[in-house]
Amino acid sequence: MSSHLDQTLAPLLAERRAAHLYRTRKLLQSPQAPHVVVDGKNYLAFCSNDYLGLANHPDVILALQNAANKFGVGSGASHLVAGHSSEHHALEEEVAAFTGRERALLFSTGYMANMGAITALVAQGDAVFEDRLNHASLLDAGLLSGARFQRFLHNDLENLQTRLDKTDATRKLIVVDGVFSMDGDCAPLPELAAVAQKNNAWLMVDDAHGFGYLGKTGAGTCEHFGLTQGDVPILMGTLGKAAGSFGAFIAGSETLIESLIQFARPYIYTTAMPPAVAAATRTSLRLMQTEHWRREQLKQLIAHFRAGAQALNLQLMDSFSPIQPIVIGDEAKALHISQQLAERGILIIAIRPPTVAAGSSRLRITFSAEHSIAQVDQLLMALADIMQGLAHD
């Protein structure tokens, strides 16, 4: 029996299907790795954010198991009630040291970290300036903060300065991704830090896709550019991508972290992540800092892929990160190529609006340190075959 709710929602779903924008969930039946089992079929996968290949690392698994035996599974309470374990505390201290910040604060997800930081720092009467290609969580947080919310053109410092010139807000927050999740390019952080200081604004960087890969030690985009806590006072990173675990953090000054503990609602009013997950992440952090070959392997894979893709005249984006999108444009065509790859045993998801702008649908290819050159060649051969077939249609 169809309810009024269903009758209202069903046409919206039909509309999305007709526009080739309908999303469906795939059932992963194996650990994250280059070879996965999805919906009962074996695939060579290029669509995970497990950049360093740590999500299924035996040392990380063992750390999780040992900590679960010691601390149990659930943390049982929020950090401010009785859920802040010694594993959480140690992980915060280690993240702070790794990123060169005074302190770090754990959040359950990157979405919550962004929401918590931005809504705690700015409100009505303040101003927040965000890159147009920022992650959805940053945009949502800016809108919900109550501050005057403005989006500047992607990586356009002049457009940002024009907007800063027009504001009379006392608190001004500039927010960017370190590495943009759909394009794979970097924000010009040194120039943005200079603009922020010149305009007495605060700079916040979401380094979800740079943390663990970029920089001499893998500390992220700020390390890559040689920027300190003074240059980027608010640093966010996630632990479910290159770190292969789960959760997120905000890192910065003692005063910033204490302020978030007092005022960040998504931190205050949620159960702490399981202590065993924090313990597993501590092992991930150690591996990130000792197994440098993982980042070197990634660099080789990316260079090999880009050279091969350019030889095929595929439309790449300006990215030296593990995110290597191929822009297709049309939604239906992007879906078709993704399906053709799946028939050849290769899993890559077509990214379509509203995640990306209309007319810029793409194959979002991501690499892991666990991939091999031979597997990249397998991908390139499949793409060559599919594109040749499309050209003849």
Short mmCIF file of C-alpha atoms in Angstrom, two decimals:
data_model
loop_
_atom_site.label_atom_id
_atom_site.label_comp_id
_atom_site.label_asym_id
_atom_site.label_seq_id
_atom_site.Cartn_x
_atom_site.Cartn_y
_atom_site.Cartn_z
CA MET A 1 0.00 0.00 0.00
CA SER A 2 1.52 3.30 -1.14
CA SER A 3 1.57 6.07 1.46
CA HIS A 4 1.42 9.80 0.81
CA LEU A 5 5.13 9.91 1.59
CA ASP A 6 5.90 7.29 -1.08
CA GLN A 7 3.66 9.01 -3.64
CA THR A 8 5.55 12.26 -3.08
CA LEU A 9 9.03 10.73 -3.27
CA ALA A 10 8.57 8.20 -6.10
CA PRO A 11 8.47 10.78 -8.96
CA LEU A 12 11.75 12.29 -7.73
CA LEU A 13 13.39 8.87 -7.89
CA ALA A 14 11.99 8.27 -11.38
CA GLU A 15 13.32 11.64 -12.50
CA ARG A 16 16.80 10.79 -11.24
CA ARG A 17 16.72 7.42 -13.00
CA ALA A 18 15.71 9.04 -16.29
CA ALA A 19 18.63 11.49 -16.05
CA HIS A 20 21.17 8.64 -15.58
CA LEU A 21 21.91 10.00 -12.09
CA TYR A 22 20.47 7.18 -9.96
CA ARG A 23 22.89 5.76 -7.41
CA THR A 24 22.97 2.12 -6.37
CA ARG A 25 24.99 0.40 -3.67
CA LYS A 26 27.35 -2.46 -4.50
CA LEU A 27 27.93 -5.24 -1.99
CA LEU A 28 31.62 -5.61 -1.10
CA GLN A 29 32.32 -9.17 0.06
CA SER A 30 36.09 -8.99 0.60
CA PRO A 31 38.66 -6.71 2.26
CA GLN A 32 39.81 -3.56 0.47
CA ALA A 33 42.58 -4.63 -1.90
CA PRO A 34 43.42 -4.38 -5.61
CA HIS A 35 41.33 -7.53 -6.16
CA VAL A 36 37.89 -7.45 -4.56
CA VAL A 37 34.69 -9.47 -4.63
CA VAL A 38 31.64 -7.29 -5.32
CA ASP A 39 28.12 -8.66 -5.77
CA GLY A 40 29.63 -12.14 -6.05
CA LYS A 41 32.06 -11.25 -8.87
CA ASN A 42 35.84 -10.78 -8.86
CA TYR A 43 37.18 -7.40 -9.96
CA LEU A 44 40.43 -5.50 -10.26
CA ALA A 45 39.41 -2.34 -8.39
CA PHE A 46 40.53 1.25 -8.95
CA CYS A 47 37.94 3.06 -6.84
CA SER A 48 39.08 2.86 -3.20
CA ASN A 49 40.59 5.68 -1.14
CA ASP A 50 42.88 3.15 0.60
CA TYR A 51 45.86 4.94 -0.98
CA LEU A 52 48.65 3.31 1.02
CA GLY A 53 47.08 -0.16 1.11
CA LEU A 54 46.79 -0.21 4.92
CA ALA A 55 43.09 -1.08 5.32
CA ASN A 56 43.86 -4.81 5.27
CA HIS A 57 47.40 -4.71 6.66
CA PRO A 58 48.02 -7.63 9.09
CA ASP A 59 49.66 -5.39 11.71
CA VAL A 60 46.68 -3.02 11.69
CA ILE A 61 44.25 -5.94 11.97
CA LEU A 62 46.25 -7.40 14.88
CA ALA A 63 46.26 -4.05 16.71
CA LEU A 64 42.48 -3.86 16.35
CA GLN A 65 42.03 -7.41 17.65
CA ASN A 66 44.35 -6.95 20.64
CA ALA A 67 42.72 -3.67 21.64
CA ALA A 68 39.23 -5.17 21.29
CA ASN A 69 40.29 -7.94 23.66
CA LYS A 70 41.49 -5.30 26.15
CA PHE A 71 38.87 -2.53 25.77
CA GLY A 72 35.86 -4.31 24.28
CA VAL A 73 34.04 -3.04 21.20
CA GLY A 74 31.86 -0.01 21.96
CA SER A 75 33.29 3.05 23.70
CA GLY A 76 29.97 3.38 25.52
CA ALA A 77 29.83 7.16 25.86
CA SER A 78 30.88 10.47 24.39
CA HIS A 79 34.43 11.73 24.91
CA LEU A 80 33.22 14.23 27.53
CA VAL A 81 31.24 11.72 29.59
CA ALA A 82 33.17 8.44 29.96
CA GLY A 83 34.19 7.39 26.45
CA HIS A 84 37.61 9.02 26.06
CA SER A 85 39.98 6.06 26.35
CA SER A 86 43.75 5.98 26.68
CA GLU A 87 43.91 4.78 23.03
CA HIS A 88 42.00 7.87 21.85
CA HIS A 89 44.26 10.12 23.87
CA ALA A 90 47.47 8.51 22.61
CA LEU A 91 46.25 8.72 18.99
CA GLU A 92 45.49 12.44 19.39
CA GLU A 93 48.99 13.07 20.73
CA GLU A 94 50.59 11.07 17.91
CA VAL A 95 48.54 12.82 15.19
CA ALA A 96 49.52 16.21 16.65
CA ALA A 97 53.20 15.28 16.61
CA PHE A 98 53.00 13.84 13.08
CA THR A 99 51.31 16.95 11.65
CA GLY A 100 53.47 19.41 13.60
CA ARG A 101 50.57 20.84 15.61
CA GLU A 102 50.22 21.53 19.32
CA ARG A 103 47.16 19.33 19.69
CA ALA A 104 44.67 17.20 17.75
CA LEU A 105 41.06 16.24 18.42
CA LEU A 106 39.40 13.06 17.16
CA PHE A 107 36.02 13.04 15.44
CA SER A 108 34.02 10.03 14.32
CA THR A 109 33.94 11.06 10.63
CA GLY A 110 35.39 13.72 8.34
CA TYR A 111 31.90 15.10 7.82
CA MET A 112 31.51 15.60 11.58
CA ALA A 113 34.98 17.14 11.91
CA ASN A 114 34.21 19.75 9.25
CA MET A 115 30.75 20.42 10.63
CA GLY A 116 32.09 20.70 14.16
CA ALA A 117 35.00 23.02 13.39
CA ILE A 118 33.24 25.44 11.06
CA THR A 119 30.04 25.82 13.11
CA ALA A 120 32.10 26.30 16.29
CA LEU A 121 34.32 28.99 14.75
CA VAL A 122 31.89 31.18 12.81
CA ALA A 123 28.26 32.18 13.22
CA GLN A 124 25.81 34.94 12.31
CA GLY A 125 27.68 38.18 11.62
CA ASP A 126 30.83 36.34 10.52
CA ALA A 127 31.94 35.40 6.99
CA VAL A 128 33.09 32.11 5.49
CA PHE A 129 34.74 31.85 2.06
CA GLU A 130 34.93 28.45 0.37
CA ASP A 131 36.36 27.15 -2.88
CA ARG A 132 33.58 26.19 -5.30
CA LEU A 133 34.93 22.62 -5.54
CA ASN A 134 35.13 22.01 -1.79
CA HIS A 135 33.80 18.75 -0.41
CA ALA A 136 30.06 18.66 0.34
CA SER A 137 30.71 18.49 4.10
CA LEU A 138 32.58 21.81 4.00
CA LEU A 139 29.85 23.47 1.95
CA ASP A 140 27.11 22.13 4.23
CA ALA A 141 28.98 23.31 7.33
CA GLY A 142 29.42 26.78 5.86
CA LEU A 143 25.71 27.04 5.08
CA LEU A 144 24.65 25.73 8.50
CA SER A 145 27.06 27.94 10.45
CA GLY A 146 24.82 30.99 10.00
CA ALA A 147 27.79 33.06 8.78
CA ARG A 148 27.61 34.87 5.45
CA PHE A 149 28.59 32.06 3.10
CA GLN A 150 30.43 32.78 -0.15
CA ARG A 151 31.98 30.43 -2.73
CA PHE A 152 34.93 31.72 -4.73
CA LEU A 153 36.05 30.41 -8.13
CA HIS A 154 38.22 27.29 -7.97
CA ASN A 155 41.78 28.15 -6.87
CA ASP A 156 41.15 31.78 -7.91
CA LEU A 157 42.99 34.08 -5.48
CA GLU A 158 41.79 37.27 -7.19
CA ASN A 159 38.16 36.23 -6.89
CA LEU A 160 38.71 35.41 -3.21
CA GLN A 161 40.40 38.77 -2.58
CA THR A 162 37.53 40.62 -4.28
CA ARG A 163 35.09 38.94 -1.92
CA LEU A 164 37.27 39.61 1.13
CA ASP A 165 37.46 43.30 0.15
CA LYS A 166 33.67 43.56 0.37
CA THR A 167 33.16 42.03 3.80
CA ASP A 168 33.00 43.95 7.08
CA ALA A 169 32.88 40.80 9.21
CA THR A 170 35.32 40.61 12.13
CA ARG A 171 35.72 36.85 11.91
CA LYS A 172 36.68 35.67 8.43
CA LEU A 173 37.24 31.99 7.70
CA ILE A 174 38.74 30.73 4.40
CA VAL A 175 38.14 27.02 3.80
CA VAL A 176 39.66 24.79 1.09
CA ASP A 177 40.40 21.17 0.35
CA GLY A 178 44.13 20.39 0.37
CA VAL A 179 43.59 17.90 -2.47
CA PHE A 180 40.23 18.20 -4.22
CA SER A 181 38.43 14.87 -4.03
CA MET A 182 36.93 14.77 -7.53
CA ASP A 183 39.67 16.56 -9.54
CA GLY A 184 42.76 15.42 -7.60
CA ASP A 185 44.48 18.82 -7.85
CA CYS A 186 45.96 20.80 -4.94
CA ALA A 187 44.87 24.13 -3.50
CA PRO A 188 47.58 26.85 -3.76
CA LEU A 189 48.12 26.80 0.00
CA PRO A 190 51.16 29.12 0.28
CA GLU A 191 49.31 31.84 -1.64
CA LEU A 192 46.10 31.22 0.31
CA ALA A 193 48.00 31.47 3.60
CA ALA A 194 49.41 34.84 2.47
CA VAL A 195 45.93 36.09 1.52
CA ALA A 196 44.54 34.94 4.88
CA GLN A 197 47.26 36.73 6.85
CA LYS A 198 46.96 39.90 4.77
CA ASN A 199 43.20 40.03 5.40
CA ASN A 200 43.31 38.97 9.07
CA ALA A 201 41.39 35.81 8.18
CA TRP A 202 41.75 32.21 9.36
CA LEU A 203 42.69 29.44 6.93
CA MET A 204 41.22 25.95 7.31
CA VAL A 205 42.42 23.06 5.14
CA ASP A 206 40.57 19.77 4.71
CA ASP A 207 43.45 17.38 3.95
CA ALA A 208 41.37 14.20 3.67
CA HIS A 209 43.04 13.22 0.39
CA GLY A 210 46.54 14.61 1.06
CA PHE A 211 47.16 13.23 4.55
CA GLY A 212 49.34 10.12 4.39
CA TYR A 213 50.48 10.58 0.79
CA LEU A 214 51.81 14.11 0.26
CA GLY A 215 54.87 15.54 1.99
CA LYS A 216 58.30 14.09 2.74
CA THR A 217 56.96 11.97 5.62
CA GLY A 218 53.35 11.74 4.44
CA ALA A 219 52.07 14.38 6.87
CA GLY A 220 50.05 15.90 4.05
CA THR A 221 49.57 18.96 1.90
CA CYS A 222 50.91 21.41 4.49
CA GLU A 223 54.15 19.44 4.74
CA HIS A 224 54.32 19.26 0.94
CA PHE A 225 54.26 23.08 0.79
CA GLY A 226 56.39 23.59 3.93
CA LEU A 227 53.58 25.31 5.86
CA THR A 228 53.34 25.45 9.65
CA GLN A 229 50.53 25.77 12.18
CA GLY A 230 51.00 29.54 11.92
CA ASP A 231 50.29 29.42 8.18
CA VAL A 232 47.36 26.98 8.40
CA PRO A 233 45.89 27.27 11.90
CA ILE A 234 43.02 24.78 11.30
CA LEU A 235 43.97 21.42 9.77
CA MET A 236 41.50 18.61 9.21
CA GLY A 237 42.47 15.10 8.14
CA THR A 238 40.63 11.82 7.78
CA LEU A 239 41.80 8.40 8.95
CA GLY A 240 39.68 6.25 6.63
CA LYS A 241 41.65 6.92 3.45
CA ALA A 242 45.48 6.72 3.35
CA ALA A 243 45.55 5.64 7.02
CA GLY A 244 43.29 2.70 6.15
CA SER A 245 41.24 3.00 9.35
CA PHE A 246 38.28 5.18 10.34
CA GLY A 247 37.53 8.61 11.80
CA ALA A 248 39.00 12.10 11.44
CA PHE A 249 40.79 14.83 13.34
CA ILE A 250 41.21 18.57 13.66
CA ALA A 251 44.75 19.67 14.52
CA GLY A 252 45.93 23.10 15.63
CA SER A 253 46.74 25.18 18.66
CA GLU A 254 45.94 24.39 22.27
CA THR A 255 43.37 27.23 22.24
CA LEU A 256 41.70 25.96 19.05
CA ILE A 257 41.33 22.41 20.35
CA GLU A 258 40.04 23.52 23.75
CA SER A 259 37.51 25.75 21.96
CA LEU A 260 36.28 22.81 19.85
CA ILE A 261 35.95 20.63 22.96
CA GLN A 262 33.69 23.33 24.45
CA PHE A 263 31.71 24.43 21.36
CA ALA A 264 31.81 21.80 18.56
CA ARG A 265 28.42 20.10 18.83
CA PRO A 266 29.28 17.09 16.56
CA TYR A 267 32.16 16.36 18.97
CA ILE A 268 30.26 16.93 22.21
CA TYR A 269 27.04 15.09 21.40
CA THR A 270 28.20 11.80 19.89
CA THR A 271 29.62 8.50 21.10
CA ALA A 272 33.39 8.20 20.80
CA MET A 273 34.77 5.85 18.14
CA PRO A 274 35.62 2.34 19.42
CA PRO A 275 38.96 2.37 21.28
CA ALA A 276 40.14 -0.58 19.17
CA VAL A 277 39.76 1.53 16.02
CA ALA A 278 41.97 4.21 17.59
CA ALA A 279 44.55 1.54 18.47
CA ALA A 280 44.52 0.22 14.89
CA THR A 281 45.01 3.76 13.59
CA ARG A 282 48.04 4.24 15.82
CA THR A 283 49.63 1.26 14.05
CA SER A 284 48.65 2.75 10.68
CA LEU A 285 50.38 5.99 11.61
CA ARG A 286 53.58 4.11 12.44
CA LEU A 287 53.46 2.25 9.12
CA MET A 288 52.85 5.50 7.23
CA GLN A 289 56.02 6.93 8.76
CA THR A 290 58.26 3.87 8.40
CA GLU A 291 57.21 2.22 5.13
CA HIS A 292 58.12 5.05 2.77
CA TRP A 293 58.11 2.64 -0.18
CA ARG A 294 54.32 2.88 -0.22
CA ARG A 295 54.40 6.53 -1.28
CA GLU A 296 57.21 5.86 -3.77
CA GLN A 297 55.22 3.01 -5.31
CA LEU A 298 52.20 5.28 -5.65
CA LYS A 299 54.26 7.95 -7.43
CA GLN A 300 55.50 5.37 -9.94
CA LEU A 301 51.99 4.03 -10.58
CA ILE A 302 50.59 7.53 -11.10
CA ALA A 303 53.37 8.54 -13.51
CA HIS A 304 52.98 5.29 -15.48
CA PHE A 305 49.21 5.70 -15.74
CA ARG A 306 49.37 9.36 -16.79
CA ALA A 307 51.89 8.60 -19.53
CA GLY A 308 49.73 5.76 -20.83
CA ALA A 309 46.49 7.73 -20.62
CA GLN A 310 48.02 10.70 -22.46
CA ALA A 311 49.20 8.33 -25.22
CA LEU A 312 45.53 7.28 -25.59
CA ASN A 313 44.45 10.97 -25.73
CA LEU A 314 42.28 10.58 -22.66
CA GLN A 315 41.23 13.80 -20.93
CA LEU A 316 43.14 13.86 -17.66
CA MET A 317 43.06 16.55 -14.98
CA ASP A 318 45.98 18.46 -13.43
CA SER A 319 46.65 15.98 -10.63
CA PHE A 320 49.76 14.37 -9.18
CA SER A 321 47.73 12.73 -6.40
CA PRO A 322 46.38 9.14 -6.33
CA ILE A 323 43.10 10.60 -7.68
CA GLN A 324 43.32 10.46 -11.49
CA PRO A 325 39.96 11.32 -13.07
CA ILE A 326 39.23 10.82 -16.77
CA VAL A 327 36.63 13.39 -17.80
CA ILE A 328 33.97 11.90 -20.09
CA GLY A 329 31.35 14.68 -19.96
CA ASP A 330 28.06 12.97 -20.73
CA GLU A 331 26.43 11.07 -17.84
CA ALA A 332 25.17 8.16 -19.95
CA LYS A 333 28.52 7.74 -21.70
CA ALA A 334 30.40 7.72 -18.38
CA LEU A 335 28.03 5.03 -17.09
CA HIS A 336 28.47 3.01 -20.29
CA ILE A 337 32.27 3.04 -20.04
CA SER A 338 32.08 2.06 -16.36
CA GLN A 339 29.84 -0.88 -17.32
CA GLN A 340 32.18 -1.88 -20.16
CA LEU A 341 35.10 -1.91 -17.72
CA ALA A 342 33.07 -4.04 -15.29
CA GLU A 343 32.44 -6.57 -18.07
CA ARG A 344 36.22 -6.79 -18.44
CA GLY A 345 36.62 -7.37 -14.70
CA ILE A 346 37.67 -3.82 -13.76
CA LEU A 347 35.74 -1.84 -11.14
CA ILE A 348 35.67 1.96 -11.56
CA ILE A 349 32.63 4.00 -10.59
CA ALA A 350 31.23 6.71 -12.86
CA ILE A 351 30.94 9.98 -10.92
CA ARG A 352 27.99 12.10 -12.04
CA PRO A 353 26.06 15.23 -10.94
CA PRO A 354 25.35 16.43 -8.34
CA THR A 355 28.74 15.18 -7.07
CA VAL A 356 30.39 16.95 -10.02
CA ALA A 357 29.12 19.75 -12.27
CA ALA A 358 26.77 18.95 -15.14
CA GLY A 359 28.72 18.00 -18.25
CA SER A 360 31.79 16.87 -16.30
CA SER A 361 30.88 13.26 -15.48
CA ARG A 362 33.99 11.19 -15.13
CA LEU A 363 35.69 7.96 -14.25
CA ARG A 364 37.31 8.63 -10.88
CA ILE A 365 40.34 6.34 -10.93
CA THR A 366 42.24 5.96 -7.67
CA PHE A 367 45.44 4.07 -7.00
CA SER A 368 46.76 2.15 -4.01
CA ALA A 369 50.34 1.29 -3.13
CA GLU A 370 49.22 -2.34 -3.39
CA HIS A 371 48.55 -1.99 -7.14
CA SER A 372 51.23 -3.16 -9.59
CA ILE A 373 52.46 -1.71 -12.88
CA ALA A 374 51.02 -4.80 -14.61
CA GLN A 375 47.57 -4.00 -13.18
CA VAL A 376 47.82 -0.40 -14.41
CA ASP A 377 48.70 -1.75 -17.86
CA GLN A 378 45.64 -4.01 -17.69
CA LEU A 379 43.50 -0.92 -17.00
CA LEU A 380 45.11 1.05 -19.86
CA MET A 381 44.57 -1.81 -22.34
CA ALA A 382 40.90 -2.06 -21.34
CA LEU A 383 40.43 1.70 -21.74
CA ALA A 384 42.13 1.62 -25.16
CA ASP A 385 39.80 -1.18 -26.29
CA ILE A 386 36.64 0.54 -25.02
CA MET A 387 37.52 3.95 -26.42
CA GLN A 388 38.35 2.43 -29.80
CA GLY A 389 34.97 0.73 -29.81
CA LEU A 390 33.20 4.00 -28.98
CA ALA A 391 35.04 5.80 -31.78
CA HIS A 392 33.71 3.24 -34.29
CA ASP A 393 30.10 3.47 -33.06
#
